[in-house]
XYZ file of C-alpha atoms in Angstrom:
478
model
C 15.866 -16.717 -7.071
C 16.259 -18.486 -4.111
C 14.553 -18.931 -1.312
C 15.672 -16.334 1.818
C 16.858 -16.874 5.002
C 18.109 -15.181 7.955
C 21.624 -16.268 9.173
C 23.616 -16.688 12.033
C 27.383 -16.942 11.696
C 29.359 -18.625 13.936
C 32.833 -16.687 13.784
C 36.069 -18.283 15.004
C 39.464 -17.384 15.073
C 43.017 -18.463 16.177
C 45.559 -16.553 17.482
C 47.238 -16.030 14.062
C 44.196 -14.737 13.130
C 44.360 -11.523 15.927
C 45.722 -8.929 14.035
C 43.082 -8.974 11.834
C 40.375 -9.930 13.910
C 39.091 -5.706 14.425
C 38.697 -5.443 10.432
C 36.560 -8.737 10.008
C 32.937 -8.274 11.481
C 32.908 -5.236 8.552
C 32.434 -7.932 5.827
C 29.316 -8.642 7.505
C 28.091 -4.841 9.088
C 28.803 -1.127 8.736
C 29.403 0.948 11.401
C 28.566 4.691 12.229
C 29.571 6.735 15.056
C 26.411 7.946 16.860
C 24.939 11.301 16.278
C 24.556 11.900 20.422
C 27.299 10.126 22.027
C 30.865 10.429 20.028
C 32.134 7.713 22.109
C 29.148 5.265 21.160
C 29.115 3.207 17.602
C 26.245 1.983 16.288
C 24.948 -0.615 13.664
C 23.934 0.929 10.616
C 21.057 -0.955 8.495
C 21.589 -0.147 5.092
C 18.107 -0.289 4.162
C 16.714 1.622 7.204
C 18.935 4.298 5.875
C 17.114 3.603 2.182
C 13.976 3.917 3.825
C 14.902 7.129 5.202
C 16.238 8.593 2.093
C 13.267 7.669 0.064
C 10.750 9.235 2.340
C 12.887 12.389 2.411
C 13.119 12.779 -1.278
C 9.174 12.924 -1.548
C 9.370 15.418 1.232
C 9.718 18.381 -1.848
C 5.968 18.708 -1.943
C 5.008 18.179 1.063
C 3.797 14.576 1.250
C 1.055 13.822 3.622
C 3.227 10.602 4.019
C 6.622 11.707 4.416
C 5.696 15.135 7.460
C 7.011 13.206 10.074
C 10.073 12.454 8.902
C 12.072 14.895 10.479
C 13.836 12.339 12.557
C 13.478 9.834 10.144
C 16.095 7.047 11.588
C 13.721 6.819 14.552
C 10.676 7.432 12.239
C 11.276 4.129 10.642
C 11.335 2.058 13.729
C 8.149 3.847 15.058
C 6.709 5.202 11.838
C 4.509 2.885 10.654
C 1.644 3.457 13.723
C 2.138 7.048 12.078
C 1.703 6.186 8.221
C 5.125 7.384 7.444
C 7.194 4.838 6.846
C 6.169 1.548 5.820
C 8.617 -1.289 6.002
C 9.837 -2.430 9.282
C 11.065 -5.506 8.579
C 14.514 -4.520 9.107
C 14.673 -2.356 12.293
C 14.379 -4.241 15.650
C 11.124 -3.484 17.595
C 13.086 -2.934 20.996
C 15.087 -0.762 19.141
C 12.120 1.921 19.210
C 14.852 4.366 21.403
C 17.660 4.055 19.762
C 20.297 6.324 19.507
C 19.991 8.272 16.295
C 22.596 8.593 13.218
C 22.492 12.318 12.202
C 20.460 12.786 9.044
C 23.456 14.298 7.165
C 25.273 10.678 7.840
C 22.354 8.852 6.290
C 22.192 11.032 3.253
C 26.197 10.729 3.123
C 25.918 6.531 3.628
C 22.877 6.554 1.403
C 25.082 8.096 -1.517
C 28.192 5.953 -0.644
C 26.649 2.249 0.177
C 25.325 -0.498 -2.591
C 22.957 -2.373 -0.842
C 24.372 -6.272 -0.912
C 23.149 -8.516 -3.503
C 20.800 -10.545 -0.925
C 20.999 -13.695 -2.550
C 24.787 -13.362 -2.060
C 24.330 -12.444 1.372
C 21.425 -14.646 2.177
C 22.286 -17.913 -0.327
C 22.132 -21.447 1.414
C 22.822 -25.004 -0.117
C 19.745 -27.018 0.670
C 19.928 -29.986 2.108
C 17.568 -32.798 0.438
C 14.900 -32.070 2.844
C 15.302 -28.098 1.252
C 12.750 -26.703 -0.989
C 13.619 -24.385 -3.376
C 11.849 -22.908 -6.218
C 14.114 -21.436 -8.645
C 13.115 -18.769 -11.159
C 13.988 -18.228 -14.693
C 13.520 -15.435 -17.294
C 10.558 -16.865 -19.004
C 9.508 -15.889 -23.034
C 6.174 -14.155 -22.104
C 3.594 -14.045 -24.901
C 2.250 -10.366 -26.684
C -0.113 -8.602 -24.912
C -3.361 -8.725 -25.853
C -5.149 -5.160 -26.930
C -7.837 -3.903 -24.226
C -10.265 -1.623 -24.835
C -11.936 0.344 -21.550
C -15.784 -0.278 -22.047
C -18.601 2.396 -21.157
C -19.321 2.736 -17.490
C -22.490 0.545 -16.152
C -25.802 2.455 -16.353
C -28.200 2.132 -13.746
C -30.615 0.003 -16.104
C -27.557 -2.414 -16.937
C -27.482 -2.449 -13.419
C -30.600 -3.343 -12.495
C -30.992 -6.057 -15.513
C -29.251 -7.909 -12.778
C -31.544 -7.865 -9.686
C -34.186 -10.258 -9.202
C -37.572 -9.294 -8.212
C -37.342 -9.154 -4.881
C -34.428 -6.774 -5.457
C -31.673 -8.972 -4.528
C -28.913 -9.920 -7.308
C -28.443 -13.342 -9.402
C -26.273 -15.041 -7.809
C -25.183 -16.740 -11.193
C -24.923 -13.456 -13.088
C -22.733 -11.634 -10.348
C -19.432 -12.247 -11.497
C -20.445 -10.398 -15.405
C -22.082 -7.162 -13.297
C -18.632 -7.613 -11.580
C -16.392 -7.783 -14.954
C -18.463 -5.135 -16.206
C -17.746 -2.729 -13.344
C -13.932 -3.819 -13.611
C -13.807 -2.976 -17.245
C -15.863 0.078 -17.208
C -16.402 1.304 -14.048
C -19.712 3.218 -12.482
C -21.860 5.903 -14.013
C -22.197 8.781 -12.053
C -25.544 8.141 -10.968
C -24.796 4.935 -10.037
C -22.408 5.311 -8.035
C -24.191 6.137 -4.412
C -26.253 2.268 -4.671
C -22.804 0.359 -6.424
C -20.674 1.545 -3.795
C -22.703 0.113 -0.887
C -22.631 -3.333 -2.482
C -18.802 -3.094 -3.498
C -18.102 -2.050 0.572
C -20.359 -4.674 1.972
C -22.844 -2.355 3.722
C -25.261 -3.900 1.300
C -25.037 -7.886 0.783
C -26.168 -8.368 -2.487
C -28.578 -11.172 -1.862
C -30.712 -9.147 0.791
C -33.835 -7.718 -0.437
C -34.200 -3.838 0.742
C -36.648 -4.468 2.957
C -33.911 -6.300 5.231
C -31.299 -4.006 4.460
C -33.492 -0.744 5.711
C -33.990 -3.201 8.817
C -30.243 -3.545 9.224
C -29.698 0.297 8.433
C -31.722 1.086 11.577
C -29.829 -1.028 13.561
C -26.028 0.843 12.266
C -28.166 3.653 12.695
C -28.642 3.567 15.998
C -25.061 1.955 16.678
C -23.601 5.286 14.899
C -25.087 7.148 16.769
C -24.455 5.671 20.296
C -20.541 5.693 19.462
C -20.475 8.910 18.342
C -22.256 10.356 21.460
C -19.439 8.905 23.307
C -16.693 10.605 22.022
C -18.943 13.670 22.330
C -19.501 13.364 25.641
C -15.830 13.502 27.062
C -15.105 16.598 28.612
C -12.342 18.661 28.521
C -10.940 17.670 31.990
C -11.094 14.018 31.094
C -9.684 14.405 27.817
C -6.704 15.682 29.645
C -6.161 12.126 31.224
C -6.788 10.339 28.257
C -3.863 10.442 25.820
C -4.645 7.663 23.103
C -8.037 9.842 22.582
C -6.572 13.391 22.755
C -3.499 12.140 19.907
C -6.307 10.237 17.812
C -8.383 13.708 18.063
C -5.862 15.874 16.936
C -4.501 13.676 14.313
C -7.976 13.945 12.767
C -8.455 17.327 13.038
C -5.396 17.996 11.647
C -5.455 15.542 8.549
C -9.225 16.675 8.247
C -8.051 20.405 7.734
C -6.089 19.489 4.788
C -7.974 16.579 3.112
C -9.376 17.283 -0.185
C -8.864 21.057 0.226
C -9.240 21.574 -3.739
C -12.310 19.389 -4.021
C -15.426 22.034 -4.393
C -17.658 19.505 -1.791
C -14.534 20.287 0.960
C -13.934 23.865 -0.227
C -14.303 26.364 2.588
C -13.285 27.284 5.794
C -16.865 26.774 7.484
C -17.546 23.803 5.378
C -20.200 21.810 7.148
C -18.965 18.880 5.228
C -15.530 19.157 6.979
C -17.682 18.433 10.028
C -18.886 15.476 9.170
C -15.840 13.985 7.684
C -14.298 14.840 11.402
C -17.279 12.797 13.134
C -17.000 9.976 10.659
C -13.071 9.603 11.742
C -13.957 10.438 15.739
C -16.329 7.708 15.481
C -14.377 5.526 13.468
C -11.763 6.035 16.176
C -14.407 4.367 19.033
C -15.821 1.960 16.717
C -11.809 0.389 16.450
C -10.158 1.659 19.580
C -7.709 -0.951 18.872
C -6.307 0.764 15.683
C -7.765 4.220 16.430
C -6.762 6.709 13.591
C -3.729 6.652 11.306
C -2.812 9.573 9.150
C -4.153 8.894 5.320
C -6.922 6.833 6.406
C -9.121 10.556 5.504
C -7.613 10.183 2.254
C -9.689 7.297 1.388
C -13.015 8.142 3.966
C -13.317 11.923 1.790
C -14.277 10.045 -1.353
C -16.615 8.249 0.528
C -18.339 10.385 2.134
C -18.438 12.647 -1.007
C -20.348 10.349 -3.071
C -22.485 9.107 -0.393
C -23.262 12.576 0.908
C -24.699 10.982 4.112
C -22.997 10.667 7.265
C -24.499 7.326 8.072
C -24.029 5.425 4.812
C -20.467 6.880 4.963
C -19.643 5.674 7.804
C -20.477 2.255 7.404
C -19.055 1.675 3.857
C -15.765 3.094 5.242
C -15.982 0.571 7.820
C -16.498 -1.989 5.264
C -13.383 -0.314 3.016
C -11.317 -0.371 6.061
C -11.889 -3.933 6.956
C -9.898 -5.475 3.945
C -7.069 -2.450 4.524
C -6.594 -1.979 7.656
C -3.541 -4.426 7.780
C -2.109 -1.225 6.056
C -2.202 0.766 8.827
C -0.684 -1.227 11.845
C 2.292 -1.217 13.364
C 3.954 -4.064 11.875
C 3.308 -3.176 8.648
C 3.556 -7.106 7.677
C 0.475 -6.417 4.932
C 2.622 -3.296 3.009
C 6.044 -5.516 3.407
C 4.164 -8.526 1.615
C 3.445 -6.192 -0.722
C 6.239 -4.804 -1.664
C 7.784 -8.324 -2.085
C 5.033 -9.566 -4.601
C 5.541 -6.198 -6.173
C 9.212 -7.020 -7.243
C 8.262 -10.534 -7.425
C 5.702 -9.674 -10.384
C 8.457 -6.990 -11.613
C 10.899 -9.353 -11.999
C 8.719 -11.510 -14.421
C 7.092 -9.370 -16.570
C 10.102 -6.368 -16.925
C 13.276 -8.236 -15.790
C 15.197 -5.560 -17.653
C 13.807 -3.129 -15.149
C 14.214 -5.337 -12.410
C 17.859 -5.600 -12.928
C 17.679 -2.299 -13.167
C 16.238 -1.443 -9.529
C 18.701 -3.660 -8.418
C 21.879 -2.329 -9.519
C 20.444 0.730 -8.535
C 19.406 0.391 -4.633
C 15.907 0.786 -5.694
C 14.926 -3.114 -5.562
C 12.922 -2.689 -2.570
C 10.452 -0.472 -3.949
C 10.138 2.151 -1.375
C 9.015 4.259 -4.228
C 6.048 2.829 -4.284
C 4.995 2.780 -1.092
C 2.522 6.347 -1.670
C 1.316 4.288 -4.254
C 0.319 0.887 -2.117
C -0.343 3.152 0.905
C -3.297 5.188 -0.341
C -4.332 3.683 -3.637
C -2.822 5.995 -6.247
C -4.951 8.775 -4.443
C -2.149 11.116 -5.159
C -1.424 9.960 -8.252
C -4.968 10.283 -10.075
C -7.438 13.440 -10.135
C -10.363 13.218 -7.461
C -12.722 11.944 -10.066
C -10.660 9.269 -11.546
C -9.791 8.374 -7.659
C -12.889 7.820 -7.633
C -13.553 5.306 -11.304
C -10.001 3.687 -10.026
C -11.385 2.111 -6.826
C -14.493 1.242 -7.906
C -12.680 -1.043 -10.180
C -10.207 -2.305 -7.851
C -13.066 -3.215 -5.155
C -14.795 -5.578 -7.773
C -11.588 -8.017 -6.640
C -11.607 -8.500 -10.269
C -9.783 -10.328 -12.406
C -7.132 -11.121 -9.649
C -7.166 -10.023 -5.631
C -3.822 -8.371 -6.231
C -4.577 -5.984 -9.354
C -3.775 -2.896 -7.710
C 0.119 -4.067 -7.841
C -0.301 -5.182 -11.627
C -1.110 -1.130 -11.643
C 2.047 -0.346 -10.136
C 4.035 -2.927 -12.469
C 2.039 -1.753 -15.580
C 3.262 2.096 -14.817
C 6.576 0.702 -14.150
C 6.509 -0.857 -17.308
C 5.672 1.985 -19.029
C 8.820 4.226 -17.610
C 11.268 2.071 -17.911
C 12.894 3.864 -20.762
C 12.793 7.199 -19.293
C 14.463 5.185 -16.227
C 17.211 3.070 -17.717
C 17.895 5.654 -20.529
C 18.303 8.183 -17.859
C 20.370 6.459 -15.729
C 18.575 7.507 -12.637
C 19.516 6.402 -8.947
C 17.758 6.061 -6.419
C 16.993 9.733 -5.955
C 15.851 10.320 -9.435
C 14.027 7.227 -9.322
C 12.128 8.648 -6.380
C 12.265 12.236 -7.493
C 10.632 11.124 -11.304
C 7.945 8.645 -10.025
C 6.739 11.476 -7.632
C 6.543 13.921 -10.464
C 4.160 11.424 -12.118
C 1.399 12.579 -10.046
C -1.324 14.423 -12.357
C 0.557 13.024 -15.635
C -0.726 9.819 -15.348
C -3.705 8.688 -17.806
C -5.787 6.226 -15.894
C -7.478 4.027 -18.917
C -4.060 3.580 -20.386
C -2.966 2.423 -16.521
C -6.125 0.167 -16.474
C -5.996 -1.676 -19.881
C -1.782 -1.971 -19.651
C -2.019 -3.575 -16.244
C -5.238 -5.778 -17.854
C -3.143 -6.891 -20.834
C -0.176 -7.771 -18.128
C -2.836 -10.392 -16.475
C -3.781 -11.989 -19.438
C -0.094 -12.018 -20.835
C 0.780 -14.078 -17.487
C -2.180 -16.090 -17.660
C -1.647 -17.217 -20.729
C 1.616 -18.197 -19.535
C 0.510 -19.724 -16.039
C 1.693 -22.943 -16.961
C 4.872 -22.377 -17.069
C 5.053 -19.317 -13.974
C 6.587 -20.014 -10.520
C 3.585 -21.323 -7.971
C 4.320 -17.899 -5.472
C 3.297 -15.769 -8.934
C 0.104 -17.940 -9.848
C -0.784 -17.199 -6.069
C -0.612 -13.388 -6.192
C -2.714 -13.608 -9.722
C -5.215 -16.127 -7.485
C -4.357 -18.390 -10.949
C -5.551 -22.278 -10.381
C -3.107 -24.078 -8.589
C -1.889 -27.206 -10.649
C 0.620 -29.333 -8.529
C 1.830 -30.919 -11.512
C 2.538 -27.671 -13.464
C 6.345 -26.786 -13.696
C 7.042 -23.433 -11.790
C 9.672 -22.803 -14.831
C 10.162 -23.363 -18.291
């Protein structure tokens, strides 16, 4: 694999070369008469139009993520603000009114085109000054057997605190691995989760956290009376506020409907989910609220059952993912790329696969990245699965060694199948509710130790996502 670049051709052409001159820029672009103006032709991006078609095939049950993809060439280049859409690295942002290709043309392109191998298209000779790191199929060892361990009681838990009620500092990273491998008991849960959101530190003793409380307390509060505050009239001359409002509202209404703590028309708890996101919105007026961010503050708030605690350990939650939510969606585009970067070294058969098949950028996966399997997983297991994934153990990146490890385990179905990119879409959406979460837990744990025992001999951009030990010396291939 090489490394990528963006480049800028420098056509010339002699008079022989006239006649024809018209057919050559379409080795390099595809064209598509516009949608609004028959006398205006626009630039098609091939993968815009992928984007477009992959959000539209989850549309069937009415994704959440894909309701505002009615206009979904536009969508893409303003989406992301919106949640829908999620990679933006190939629209322009001045192109945020651009003249729309009619969705039966994208469908029509989407069935017609092969995206371009881009290493063909994007291939350069280095010079000597070049660097280049060049990756080979590698022989990847057996996978070890892993067994899911009993979830942490609260007197394993508390084996670890000192007297003063703060944790060992040397012992942290075991309560950690045991969380990872086991996850929380149910009683447990309400303290653990404070600690693995950073409302709690874990080396202050509780007398300085109920200290601290009173102070968020008080901060809570004072936001939230601001938002209460604003009249009507002056909500009608405030437009960032009055979108923010209603987007809560409306993702409020249909957040966790089936889940008996949300259950209910008149459900006070619905309430205070809606103040938690108003005040969330003046606590980060920058970001505001995005649709899906509810998704992961119902959870929350359900196993806290207190609107202050809530709050503050969705603040900490949304601290490490906010970069999912903004407009330039650089955090869910770097994802994706690791995503087929891992891909390509543990299933390369699959990989290949993707490829040949227009489905190598992995906007499949996207509900998956977005939202943290939410959809995928039963409220309850939602629930084990992130408590798991906030230990930051073994590796900062394991939630995409879950995505390669169900992957993995599909590939069959996929290749024997021969699905496109349509089934592809259409059968990892249906996986939703069939999923068994231990079996996605210890398959993506064996895939870590299967690549760490191979480390050695990985490219240095893998041993990064897997936060491996960087060894200069080590060869990135075999």
């Amino acid at each position: 694999m090489f490394q990528r670049f963006f480049i800028f051709i420098d056509l010339r052409c002699s008079t022989n070369d006239l006649p024809t001159f018209p057919s050559f820029p379409f080795r390099y672009i595809t064209l598509r008469r516009s949608a609004k103006d028959p006398t205006l032709v626009v630039v098609a991006d091939t993968k815009a139009e992928a984007l477009a078609q992959s959000v539209s095939a989850l549309d069937q049950n009415g994704d959440i993520l894909s309701r505002l993809m009615k206009n979904p060439y536009s969508t893409a280049m303003t989406g992301f603000s919106k949640i829908t859409s999620f990679m933006q690295d190939q629209v322009i942002p001045a192109l945020l009114d651009s003249d729309e290709v009619s969705q039966e043309e994208k469908i029509r392109a989407m069935r017609e085109l092969r995206l371009k191998d881009e290493d063909h298209q994007l291939r350069v000779h280095s010079d000597a000054g070049g660097e280049f790191e060049v990756v080979t199929q590698l022989e990847l060892p057996p996978r070890p057997d892993i067994f899911r361990e009993s979830p942490v009681t609260k007197t394993l838990w508390d084996s670890f605190k000192l007297p003063d009620g703060t944790f060992d500092q040397q012992k942290l990273h075991h309560l950690k691995m045991n969380v990872f491998r086991g996850g929380l008991s149910e009683e447990l849960r309400k303290e653990a989760w404070k600690y693995l959101l950073d409302y709690k530190d874990w080396f202050e003793s509780a007398a300085t956290f109920e200290k601290k409380k009173a102070i968020l307390t008080e901060e809570y509060n004072r936001m939230k009376s601001q938002w209460q505050s604003i009249t009507t009239d002056q909500e009608s001359r405030f437009f960032k506020y009055s979108k923010r409002k209603g987007l809560v509202e409306k993702d409020v209404a249909r957040t966790d409907r089936t889940v008996p703590y949300f259950q209910g028309d008149e459900n006070p708890n619905l309430k205070v989910l809606q103040d938690m996101l108003m005040t969330y919105v003046m606590y980060n007026f920058d970001l505001g609220y995005v649709q899906g961010m509810s998704d992961f503050a119902a959870p929350i708030l359900y196993v806290m059952n207190d609107e202050i605690d809530a709050f503050w350990c969705f603040v900490g939650l949304m601290q490490r993912i906010q970069p999912n939510f903004e407009k330039d969606q650089a955090n869910i585009k770097l994802q994706m790329n690791q995503l087929k970067d891992l891909l390509v070294i543990v299933n390369p058969k699959l990989a290949n696969y993707l490829e040949a098949h227009q489905s190598d950028d992995m906007y499949f996966c996207f509900r998956w990245v977005l939202v943290w399997f939410k959809r995928e997983f039963s409220f309850s297991d939602t629930c084990k699965l992130w408590e798991v994934i906030w230990t930051g153990q073994p590796c900062p990146n394991f939630l995409l060694l879950l995505c390669v490890a169900i992957l993995d385990s599909q590939t069959t179905i996929i290749i024997d199948n021969k699905f496109g990119l349509t089934e592809i879409l259409k059968h990892v959406n249906d996986l939703s509710g069939h999923l068994n979460l231990d079996e996605v837990l210890t398959s993506a744990e064996a895939i870590f130790h299967q690549l760490s025992a191979s480390q050695d001999k990985l490219p240095l951009h893998i041993r990064e996502y897997l936060n491996f030990s960087r060894d200069e010396n080590a060869a990135s291939t075999p």
